[in-house]
Short mmCIF file of C-alpha atoms and ligand atoms in Angstrom, two decimals:
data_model
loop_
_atom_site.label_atom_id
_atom_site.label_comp_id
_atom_site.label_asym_id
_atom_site.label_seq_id
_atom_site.Cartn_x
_atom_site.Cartn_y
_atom_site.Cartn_z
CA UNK P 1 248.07 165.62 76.67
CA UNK P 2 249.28 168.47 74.75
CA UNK P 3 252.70 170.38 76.30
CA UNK P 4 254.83 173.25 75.65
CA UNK P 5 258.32 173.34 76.90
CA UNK P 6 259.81 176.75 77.69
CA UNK P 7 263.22 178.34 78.56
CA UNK P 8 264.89 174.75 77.80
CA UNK P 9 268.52 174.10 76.62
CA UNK P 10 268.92 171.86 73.75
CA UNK P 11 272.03 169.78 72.63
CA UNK P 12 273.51 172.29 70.44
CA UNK P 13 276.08 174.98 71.44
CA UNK P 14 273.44 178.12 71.89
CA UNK P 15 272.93 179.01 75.57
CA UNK P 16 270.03 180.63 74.64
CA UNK P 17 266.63 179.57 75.70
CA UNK P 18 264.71 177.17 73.03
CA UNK P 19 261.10 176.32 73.01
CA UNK P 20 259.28 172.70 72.57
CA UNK P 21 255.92 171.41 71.99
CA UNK P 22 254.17 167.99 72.07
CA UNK P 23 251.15 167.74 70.48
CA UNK P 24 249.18 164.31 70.13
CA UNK P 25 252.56 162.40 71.30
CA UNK P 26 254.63 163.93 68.79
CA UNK P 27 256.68 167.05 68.54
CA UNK P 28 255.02 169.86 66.83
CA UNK P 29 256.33 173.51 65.62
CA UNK P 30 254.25 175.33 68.09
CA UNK P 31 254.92 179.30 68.42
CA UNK P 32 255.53 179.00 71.90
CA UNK P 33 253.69 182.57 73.10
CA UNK P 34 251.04 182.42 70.05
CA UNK P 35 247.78 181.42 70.25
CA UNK P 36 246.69 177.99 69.15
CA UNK P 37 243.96 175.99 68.02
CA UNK P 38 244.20 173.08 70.71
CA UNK P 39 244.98 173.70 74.61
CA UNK P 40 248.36 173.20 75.95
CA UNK P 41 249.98 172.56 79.46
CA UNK P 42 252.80 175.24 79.45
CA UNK P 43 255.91 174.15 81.57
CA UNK P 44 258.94 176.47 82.04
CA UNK P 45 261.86 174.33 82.12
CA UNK P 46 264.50 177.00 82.91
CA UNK P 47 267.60 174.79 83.78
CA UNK P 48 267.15 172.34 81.84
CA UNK P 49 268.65 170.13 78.88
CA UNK P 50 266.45 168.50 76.61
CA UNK P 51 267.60 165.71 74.63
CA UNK P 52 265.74 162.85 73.10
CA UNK P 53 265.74 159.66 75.01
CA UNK P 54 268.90 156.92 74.68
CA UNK P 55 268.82 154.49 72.97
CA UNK P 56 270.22 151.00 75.07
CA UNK P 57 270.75 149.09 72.00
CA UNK P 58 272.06 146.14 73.97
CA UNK P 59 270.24 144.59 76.91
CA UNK P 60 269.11 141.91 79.32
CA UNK P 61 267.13 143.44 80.91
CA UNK P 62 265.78 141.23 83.46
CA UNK P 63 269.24 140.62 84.64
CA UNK P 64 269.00 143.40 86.66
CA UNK P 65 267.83 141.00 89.13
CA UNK P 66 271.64 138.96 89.10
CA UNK P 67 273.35 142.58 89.52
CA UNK P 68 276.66 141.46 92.10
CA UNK P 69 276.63 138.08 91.47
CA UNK P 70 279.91 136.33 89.98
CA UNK P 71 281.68 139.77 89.76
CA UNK P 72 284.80 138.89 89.14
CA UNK P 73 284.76 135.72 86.50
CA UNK P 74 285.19 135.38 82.95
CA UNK P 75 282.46 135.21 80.44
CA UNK P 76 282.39 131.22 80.28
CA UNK P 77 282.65 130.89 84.06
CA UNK P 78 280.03 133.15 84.44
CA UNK P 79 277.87 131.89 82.38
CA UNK P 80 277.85 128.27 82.74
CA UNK P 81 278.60 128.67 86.74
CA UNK P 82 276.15 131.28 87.80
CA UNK P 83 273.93 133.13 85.64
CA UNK P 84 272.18 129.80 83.48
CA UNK P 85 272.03 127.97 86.43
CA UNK P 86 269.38 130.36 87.81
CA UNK P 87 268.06 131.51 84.80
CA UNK P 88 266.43 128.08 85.10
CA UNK P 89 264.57 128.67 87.29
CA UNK P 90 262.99 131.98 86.43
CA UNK P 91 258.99 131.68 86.30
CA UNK P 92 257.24 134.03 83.50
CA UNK P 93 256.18 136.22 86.69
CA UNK P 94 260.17 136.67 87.89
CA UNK P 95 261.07 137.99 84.48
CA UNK P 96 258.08 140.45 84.70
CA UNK P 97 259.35 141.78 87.66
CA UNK P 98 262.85 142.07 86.99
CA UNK P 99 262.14 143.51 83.60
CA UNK P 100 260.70 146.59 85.01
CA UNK P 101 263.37 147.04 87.58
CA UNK P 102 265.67 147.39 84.49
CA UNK P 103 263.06 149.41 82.92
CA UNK P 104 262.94 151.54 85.95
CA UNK P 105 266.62 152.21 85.87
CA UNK P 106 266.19 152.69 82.65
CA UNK P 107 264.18 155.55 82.54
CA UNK P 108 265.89 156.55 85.88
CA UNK P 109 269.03 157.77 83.88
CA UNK P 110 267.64 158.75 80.91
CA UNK P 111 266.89 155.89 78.52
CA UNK P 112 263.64 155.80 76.74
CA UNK P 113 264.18 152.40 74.13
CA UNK P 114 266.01 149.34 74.69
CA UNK P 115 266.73 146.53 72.52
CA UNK P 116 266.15 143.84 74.71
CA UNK P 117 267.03 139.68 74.15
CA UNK P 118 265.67 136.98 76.60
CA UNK P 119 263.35 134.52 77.18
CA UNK P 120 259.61 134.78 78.40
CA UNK P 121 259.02 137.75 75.57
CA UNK P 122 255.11 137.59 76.87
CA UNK P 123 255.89 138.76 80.42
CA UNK P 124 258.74 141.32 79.51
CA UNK P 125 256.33 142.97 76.77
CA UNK P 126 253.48 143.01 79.29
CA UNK P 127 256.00 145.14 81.71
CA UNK P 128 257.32 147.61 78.21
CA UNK P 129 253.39 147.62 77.41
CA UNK P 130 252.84 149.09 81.57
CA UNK P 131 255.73 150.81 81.35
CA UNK P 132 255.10 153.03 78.43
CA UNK P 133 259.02 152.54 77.30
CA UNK P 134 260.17 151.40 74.09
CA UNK P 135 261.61 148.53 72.89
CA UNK P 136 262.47 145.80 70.42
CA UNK P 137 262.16 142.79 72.11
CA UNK P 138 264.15 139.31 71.16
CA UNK P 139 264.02 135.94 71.96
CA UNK P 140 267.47 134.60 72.37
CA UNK P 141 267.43 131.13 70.45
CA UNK P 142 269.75 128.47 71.48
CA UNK P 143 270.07 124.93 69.56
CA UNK P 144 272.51 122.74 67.77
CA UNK P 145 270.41 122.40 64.79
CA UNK P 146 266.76 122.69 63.81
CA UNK P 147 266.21 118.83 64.65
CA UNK P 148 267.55 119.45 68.15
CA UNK P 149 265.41 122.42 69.69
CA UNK P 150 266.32 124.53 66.62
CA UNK P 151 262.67 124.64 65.23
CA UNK P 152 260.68 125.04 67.97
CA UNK P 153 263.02 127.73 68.99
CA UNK P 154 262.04 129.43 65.64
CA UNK P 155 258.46 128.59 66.55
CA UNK P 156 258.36 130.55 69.57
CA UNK P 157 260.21 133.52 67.79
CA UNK P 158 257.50 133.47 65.35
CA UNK P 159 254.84 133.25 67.79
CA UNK P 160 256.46 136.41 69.85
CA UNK P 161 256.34 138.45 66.33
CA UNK P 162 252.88 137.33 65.45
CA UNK P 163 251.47 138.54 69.04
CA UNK P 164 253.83 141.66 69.83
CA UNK P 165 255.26 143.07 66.77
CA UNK P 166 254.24 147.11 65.98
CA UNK P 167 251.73 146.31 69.45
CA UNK P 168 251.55 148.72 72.46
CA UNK P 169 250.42 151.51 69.95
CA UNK P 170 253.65 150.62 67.67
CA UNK P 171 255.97 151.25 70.71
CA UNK P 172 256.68 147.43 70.79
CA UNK P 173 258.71 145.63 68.14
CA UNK P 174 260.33 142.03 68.01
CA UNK P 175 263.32 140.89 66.62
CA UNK P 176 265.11 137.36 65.64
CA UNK P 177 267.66 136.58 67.59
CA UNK P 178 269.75 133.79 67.31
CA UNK P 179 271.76 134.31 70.74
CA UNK P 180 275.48 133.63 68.82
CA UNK P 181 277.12 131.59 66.25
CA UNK P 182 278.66 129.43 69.10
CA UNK P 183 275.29 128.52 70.18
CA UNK P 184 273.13 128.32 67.16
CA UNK P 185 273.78 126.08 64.20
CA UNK P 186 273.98 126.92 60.99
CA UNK P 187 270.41 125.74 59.91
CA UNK P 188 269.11 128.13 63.18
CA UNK P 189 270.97 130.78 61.76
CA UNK P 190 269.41 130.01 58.25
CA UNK P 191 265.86 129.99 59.56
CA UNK P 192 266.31 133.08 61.84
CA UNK P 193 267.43 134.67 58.35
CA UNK P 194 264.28 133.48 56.78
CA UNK P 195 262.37 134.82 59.13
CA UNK P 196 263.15 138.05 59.53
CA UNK P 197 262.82 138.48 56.04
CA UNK P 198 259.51 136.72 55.87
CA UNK P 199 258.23 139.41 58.66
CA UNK P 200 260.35 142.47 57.94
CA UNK P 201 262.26 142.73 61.40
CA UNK P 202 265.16 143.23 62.10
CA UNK P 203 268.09 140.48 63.57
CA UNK P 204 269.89 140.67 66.98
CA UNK P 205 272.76 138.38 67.73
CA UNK P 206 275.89 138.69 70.29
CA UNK P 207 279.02 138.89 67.85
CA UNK P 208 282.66 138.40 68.18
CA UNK P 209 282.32 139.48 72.06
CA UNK P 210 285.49 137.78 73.31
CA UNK P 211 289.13 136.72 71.43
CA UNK P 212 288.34 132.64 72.23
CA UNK P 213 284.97 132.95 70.07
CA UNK P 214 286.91 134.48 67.27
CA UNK P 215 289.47 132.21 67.38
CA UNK P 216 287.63 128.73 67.97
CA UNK P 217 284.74 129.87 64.64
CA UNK P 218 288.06 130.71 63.17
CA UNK P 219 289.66 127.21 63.55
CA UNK P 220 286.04 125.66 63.24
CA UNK P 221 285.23 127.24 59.92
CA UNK P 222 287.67 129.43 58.94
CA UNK P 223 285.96 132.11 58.89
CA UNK P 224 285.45 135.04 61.67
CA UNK P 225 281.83 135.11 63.18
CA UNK P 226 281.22 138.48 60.87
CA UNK P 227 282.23 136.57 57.92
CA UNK P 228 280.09 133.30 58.15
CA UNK P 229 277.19 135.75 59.38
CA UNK P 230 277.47 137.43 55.80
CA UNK P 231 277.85 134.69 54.30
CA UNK P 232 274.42 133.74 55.36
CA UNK P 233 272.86 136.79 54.31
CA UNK P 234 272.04 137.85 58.38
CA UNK P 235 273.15 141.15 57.94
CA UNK P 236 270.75 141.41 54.42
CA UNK P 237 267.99 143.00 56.81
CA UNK P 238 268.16 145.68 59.62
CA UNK P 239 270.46 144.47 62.38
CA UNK P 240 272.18 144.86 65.73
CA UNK P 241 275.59 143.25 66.41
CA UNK P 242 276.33 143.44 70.12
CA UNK P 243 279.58 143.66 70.68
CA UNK P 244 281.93 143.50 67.88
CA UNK P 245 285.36 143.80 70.14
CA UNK P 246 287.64 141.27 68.04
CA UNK P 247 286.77 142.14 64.43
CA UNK P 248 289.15 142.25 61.63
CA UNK P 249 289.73 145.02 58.58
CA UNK P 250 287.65 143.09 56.48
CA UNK P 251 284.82 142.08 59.47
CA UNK P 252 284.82 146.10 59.68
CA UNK P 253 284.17 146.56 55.96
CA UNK P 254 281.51 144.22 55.84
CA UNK P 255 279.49 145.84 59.72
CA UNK P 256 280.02 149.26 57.47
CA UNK P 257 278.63 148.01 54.02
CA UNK P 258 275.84 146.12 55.35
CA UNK P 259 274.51 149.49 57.74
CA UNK P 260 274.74 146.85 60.59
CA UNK P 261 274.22 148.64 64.10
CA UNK P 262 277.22 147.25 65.96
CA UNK P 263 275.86 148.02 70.06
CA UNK P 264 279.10 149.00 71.80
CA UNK P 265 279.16 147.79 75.18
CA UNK P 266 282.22 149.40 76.45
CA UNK P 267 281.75 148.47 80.23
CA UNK P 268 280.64 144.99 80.14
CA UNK P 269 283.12 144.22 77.77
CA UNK P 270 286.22 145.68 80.23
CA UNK P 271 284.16 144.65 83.32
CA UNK P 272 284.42 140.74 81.42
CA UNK P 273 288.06 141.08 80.53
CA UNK P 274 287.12 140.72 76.82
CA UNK P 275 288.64 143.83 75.43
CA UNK P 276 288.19 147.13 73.88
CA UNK P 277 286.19 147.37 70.33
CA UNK P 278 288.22 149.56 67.83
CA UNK P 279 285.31 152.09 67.60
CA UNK P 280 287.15 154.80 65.87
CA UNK P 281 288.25 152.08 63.26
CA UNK P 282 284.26 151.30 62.82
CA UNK P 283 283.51 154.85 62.55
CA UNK P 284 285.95 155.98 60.08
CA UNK P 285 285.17 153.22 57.69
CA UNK P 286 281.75 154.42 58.26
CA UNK P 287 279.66 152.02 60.60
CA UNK P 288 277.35 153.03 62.47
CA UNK P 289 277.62 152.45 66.27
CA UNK P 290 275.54 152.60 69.26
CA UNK P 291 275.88 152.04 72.67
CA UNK P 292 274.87 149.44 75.18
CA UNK P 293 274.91 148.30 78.48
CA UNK P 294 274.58 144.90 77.85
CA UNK P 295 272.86 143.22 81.35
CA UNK P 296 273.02 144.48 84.70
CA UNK P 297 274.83 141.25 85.56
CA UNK P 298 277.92 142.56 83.94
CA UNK P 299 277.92 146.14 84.10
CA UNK P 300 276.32 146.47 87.07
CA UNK P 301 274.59 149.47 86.14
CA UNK P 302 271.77 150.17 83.04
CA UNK P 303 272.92 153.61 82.55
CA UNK P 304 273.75 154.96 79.37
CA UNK P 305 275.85 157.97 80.11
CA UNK P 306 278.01 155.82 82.27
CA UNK P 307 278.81 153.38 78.53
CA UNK P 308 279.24 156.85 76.81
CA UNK P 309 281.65 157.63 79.56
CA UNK P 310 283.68 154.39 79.23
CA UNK P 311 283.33 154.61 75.60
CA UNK P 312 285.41 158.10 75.20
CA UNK P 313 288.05 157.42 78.09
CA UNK P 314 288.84 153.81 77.14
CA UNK P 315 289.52 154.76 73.78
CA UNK P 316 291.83 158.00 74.97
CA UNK P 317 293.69 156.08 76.85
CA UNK P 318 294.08 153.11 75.02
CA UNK P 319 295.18 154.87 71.81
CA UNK P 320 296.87 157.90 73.78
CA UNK P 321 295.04 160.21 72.11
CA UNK P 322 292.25 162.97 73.76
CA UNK P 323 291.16 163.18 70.48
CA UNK P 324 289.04 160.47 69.99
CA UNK P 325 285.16 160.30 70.75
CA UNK P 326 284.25 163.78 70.59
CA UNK P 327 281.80 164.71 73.63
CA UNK P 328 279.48 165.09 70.40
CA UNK P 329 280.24 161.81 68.72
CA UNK P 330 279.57 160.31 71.89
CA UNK P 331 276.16 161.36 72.46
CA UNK P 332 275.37 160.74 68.95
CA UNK P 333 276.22 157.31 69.85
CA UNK P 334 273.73 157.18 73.12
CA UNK P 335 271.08 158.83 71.11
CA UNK P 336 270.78 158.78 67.86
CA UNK P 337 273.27 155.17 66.94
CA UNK P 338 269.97 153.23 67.51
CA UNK P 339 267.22 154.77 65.85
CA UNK P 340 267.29 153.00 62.59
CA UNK P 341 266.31 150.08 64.04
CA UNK P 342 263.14 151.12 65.62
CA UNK P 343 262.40 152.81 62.09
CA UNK P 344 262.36 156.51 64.28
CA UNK P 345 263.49 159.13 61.91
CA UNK P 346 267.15 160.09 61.96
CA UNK P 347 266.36 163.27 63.71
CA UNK P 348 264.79 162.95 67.57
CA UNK P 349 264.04 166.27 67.72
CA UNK P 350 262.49 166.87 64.14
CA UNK P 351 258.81 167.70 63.56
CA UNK P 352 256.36 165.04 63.63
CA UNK P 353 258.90 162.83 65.54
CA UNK P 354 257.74 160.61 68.24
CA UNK P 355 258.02 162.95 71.83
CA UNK P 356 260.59 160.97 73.14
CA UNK P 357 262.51 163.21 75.49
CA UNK P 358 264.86 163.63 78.38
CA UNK P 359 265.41 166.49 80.71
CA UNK P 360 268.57 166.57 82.55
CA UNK P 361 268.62 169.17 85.41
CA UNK P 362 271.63 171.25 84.31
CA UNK P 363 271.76 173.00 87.78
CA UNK P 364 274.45 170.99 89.66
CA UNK P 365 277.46 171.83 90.95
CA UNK P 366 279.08 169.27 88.97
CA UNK P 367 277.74 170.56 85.81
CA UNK P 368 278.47 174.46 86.72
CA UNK P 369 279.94 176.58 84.93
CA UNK P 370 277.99 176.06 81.83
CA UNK P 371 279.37 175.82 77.76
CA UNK P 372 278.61 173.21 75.64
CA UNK P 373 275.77 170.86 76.03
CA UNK P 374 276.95 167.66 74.62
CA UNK P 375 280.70 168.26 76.60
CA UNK P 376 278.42 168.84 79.77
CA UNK P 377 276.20 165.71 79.31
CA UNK P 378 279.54 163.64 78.08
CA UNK P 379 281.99 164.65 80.59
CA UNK P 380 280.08 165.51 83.83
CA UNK P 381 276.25 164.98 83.58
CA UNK P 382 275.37 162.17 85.87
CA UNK P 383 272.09 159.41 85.84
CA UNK P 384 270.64 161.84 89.20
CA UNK P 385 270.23 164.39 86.76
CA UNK P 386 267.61 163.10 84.87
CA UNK P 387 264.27 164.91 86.12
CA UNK P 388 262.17 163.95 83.61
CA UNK P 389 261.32 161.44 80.71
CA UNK P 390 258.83 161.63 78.32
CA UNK P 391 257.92 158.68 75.42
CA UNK P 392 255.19 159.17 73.19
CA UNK P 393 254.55 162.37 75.01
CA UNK P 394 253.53 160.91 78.28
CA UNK P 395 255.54 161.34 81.41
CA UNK P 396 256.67 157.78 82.31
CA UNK P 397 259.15 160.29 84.55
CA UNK P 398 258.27 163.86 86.30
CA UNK P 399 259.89 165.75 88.36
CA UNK P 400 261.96 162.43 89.68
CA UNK P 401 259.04 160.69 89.94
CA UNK P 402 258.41 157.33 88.10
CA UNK P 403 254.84 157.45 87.08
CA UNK P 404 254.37 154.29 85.35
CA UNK P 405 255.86 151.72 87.91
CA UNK P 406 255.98 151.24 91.85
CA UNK P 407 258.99 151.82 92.43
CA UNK P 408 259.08 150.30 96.13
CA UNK P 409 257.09 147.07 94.72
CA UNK P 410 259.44 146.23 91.90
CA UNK P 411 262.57 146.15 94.45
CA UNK P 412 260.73 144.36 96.64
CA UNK P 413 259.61 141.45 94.46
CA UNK P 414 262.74 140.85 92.86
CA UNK P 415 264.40 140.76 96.46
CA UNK P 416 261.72 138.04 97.21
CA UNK P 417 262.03 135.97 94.45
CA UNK P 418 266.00 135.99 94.31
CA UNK P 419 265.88 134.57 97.64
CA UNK P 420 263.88 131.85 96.31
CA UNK P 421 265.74 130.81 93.13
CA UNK P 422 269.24 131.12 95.03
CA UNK P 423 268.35 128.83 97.87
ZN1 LIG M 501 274.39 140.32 75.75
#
């Protein structure tokens, strides 16, 4: 399906109407009144924003289903109380369906890739595959050592990579993900380094998420969890560090120097009592951050303009300062932070890109009078907005419509099958 866009807004500060066109999934420069060699749908999207999709580049995604349980716990309570207690008992079919209600929210409030780490990869790819979302999908590896679970862990990595990797017409990609350096030893974190060099992908790993981790690797190895990860060579390929709240000077210098995608989760991380990750710190030394939601369990929500919302008033009023997180900065963050990782070019909206695109009805009364776009989306755009989504150039999204998944079905099943693993 070939489209042209009309009469849009686009996230720069013209109020003047801007033209787009799709053609073969990807943007193309299209005069939008001329004639042209191959037939287009022509939509007038006169009140609308058009951005490209955000990026989630932290997620659980099938913990959407424990959204409101164990609200009001620590990490380690939560954890080891609630949440892997019934993770237990998820079948292959439970993470299907409560990977595409997280999809579904997903998509819902504007969010077009995530960067996803469970277990079960075959069932949550088969629901990104339906979807028609994007993703890089990880298995989260825990073991000791490689005698204890460790290498079979790293088999079933491998096998994910082997079957999904650059699948779903290259919309799918895998990563290695050794779930933390508290629950991976040191040989697991060696061979998850070996192989994402041996298949070119990139690493995912939870990093320096609360002050007890830091402290405890500390004391254990003295060295901080960003430290020992270097000196392992993990951040020697492509990689996402969730997290990131307790880092030093030098842990900083090192996320910066090695291009490492640190995935700010700004809500999960308050809603936890864990902390708040110096962000403008990371950005002046030159890191490059992105956000996440981390799961649904502790957030509650998968909604990205909600993180870039906590992102730019936890910092303001932590530091005492309104000028930190520009409304700009902090889109950049929710759009463009996680593109390197998927290997999509630095520009969403250049020619030849892959049509991944949002439209945010700009119409509202919470979002009239209109200036700026990226103040608008940062400071009063909400997830209701969101009227459309496009990835690849299909509608997975129109005109609040999910196209791709049954909306009614999904909610249903995962009601169903809590019931069941709860009792
Ligand atoms: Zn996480």
């Amino acid at each position: 399906m070939n489209t042209r866009f009309h009469n849009i807004r686009l996230l720069n500060d013209s109020l003047s109407p801007a033209s787009l066109a799709i053609r073969d999934g990807r943007l193309a420069q299209e005069d939008p009144h001329g004639p042209s060699s191959v037939a287009f749908e022509d939509i007038d999207g006169a009140g609308k924003l058009v951005i490209p999709g955000f990026i989630n580049t932290h997620t659980h995604l099938a913990m959407a289903a424990f959204r409101g349980l164990a609200d009001d716990v620590p990490l380690s309570v939560w954890l080891n109380e609630t949440i892997w207690p019934l993770e237990g008992r998820l079948t292959p079919e439970d993470v299907y369906w409560c990977t595409l209600l997280g999809i579904a929210e997903g998509i819902r409030s504007g969010t077009t890739a995530f960067v996803d780490m469970y277990f079960h990869l075959d069932e949550i790819a088969r629901a990104v595959e339906e979807s028609g979302v994007r993703a890089l999908l990880s298995y989260g590896m825990i073991a000791p050592s490689l005698a204890d679970r460790g290498r079979s862990e790293l088999d079933i990595t491998a096998a994910a990579i082997e079957r999904w990797h650059e699948s779903a017409n290259g919309r799918i990609h895998v990563a290695v993900a050794p779930h933390a350096v508290y629950t991976c030893g040191e040989d697991v974190i060696r061979g998850a380094v070996e192989l994402t060099h041996s298949y070119s992908v990139p690493l995912h790993i939870h990093v320096s998420e609360t002050r007890s981790e830091v402290e405890n690797w500390k004391a254990q190895t003295g060295k901080t969890p960003v430290s020992y990860l270097e000196s392992l060579q993990a951040f020697s390929v492509p990689a996402v560090a969730a997290h990131c709240v307790h880092v030093s000077d030098d842990d900083i210098a090192i996320l910066a120097e090695r291009n490492v995608t640190v995935a700010h989760c700004p809500k999960s991380n308050a809603k936890l009592g864990s902390g708040i990750a110096p962000i403008p710190q990371l950005q002046n030394a030159g890191a490059r951050v992105a956000l996440g939601t981390d799961g649904a369990a502790s957030n509650n929500r998968l909604d990205l303009l909600e993180e870039a919302r906590a992102a730019w008033l936890l910092q303001r009023a932590h530091h005492e300062d309104a000028s930190l997180i520009s409304s700009d900065a902090c889109i950049s963050m929710a759009v463009d932070g996680g593109r390197v990782v998927f290997g999509l070019p630095e520009d969403g909206l250049s020619d030849g890109a892959p049509a991944d695109l949002v439209f945010f009805d700009t119409t509202g009364l919470h979002t009239t009078p209109q200036h700026r776009s990226a103040a608008m989306l940062a400071y009063a755009s909400q997830a209701g907005d969101v009227t459309d989504v496009y990835v690849d150039g299909k509608p997975l999204l129109k005109n609040g419509e999910l196209l791709t998944i049954d909306e009614e079905r999904v909610k249903s099943e995962v009601q169903r099958l809590l019931h069941r693993i709860k009792d």
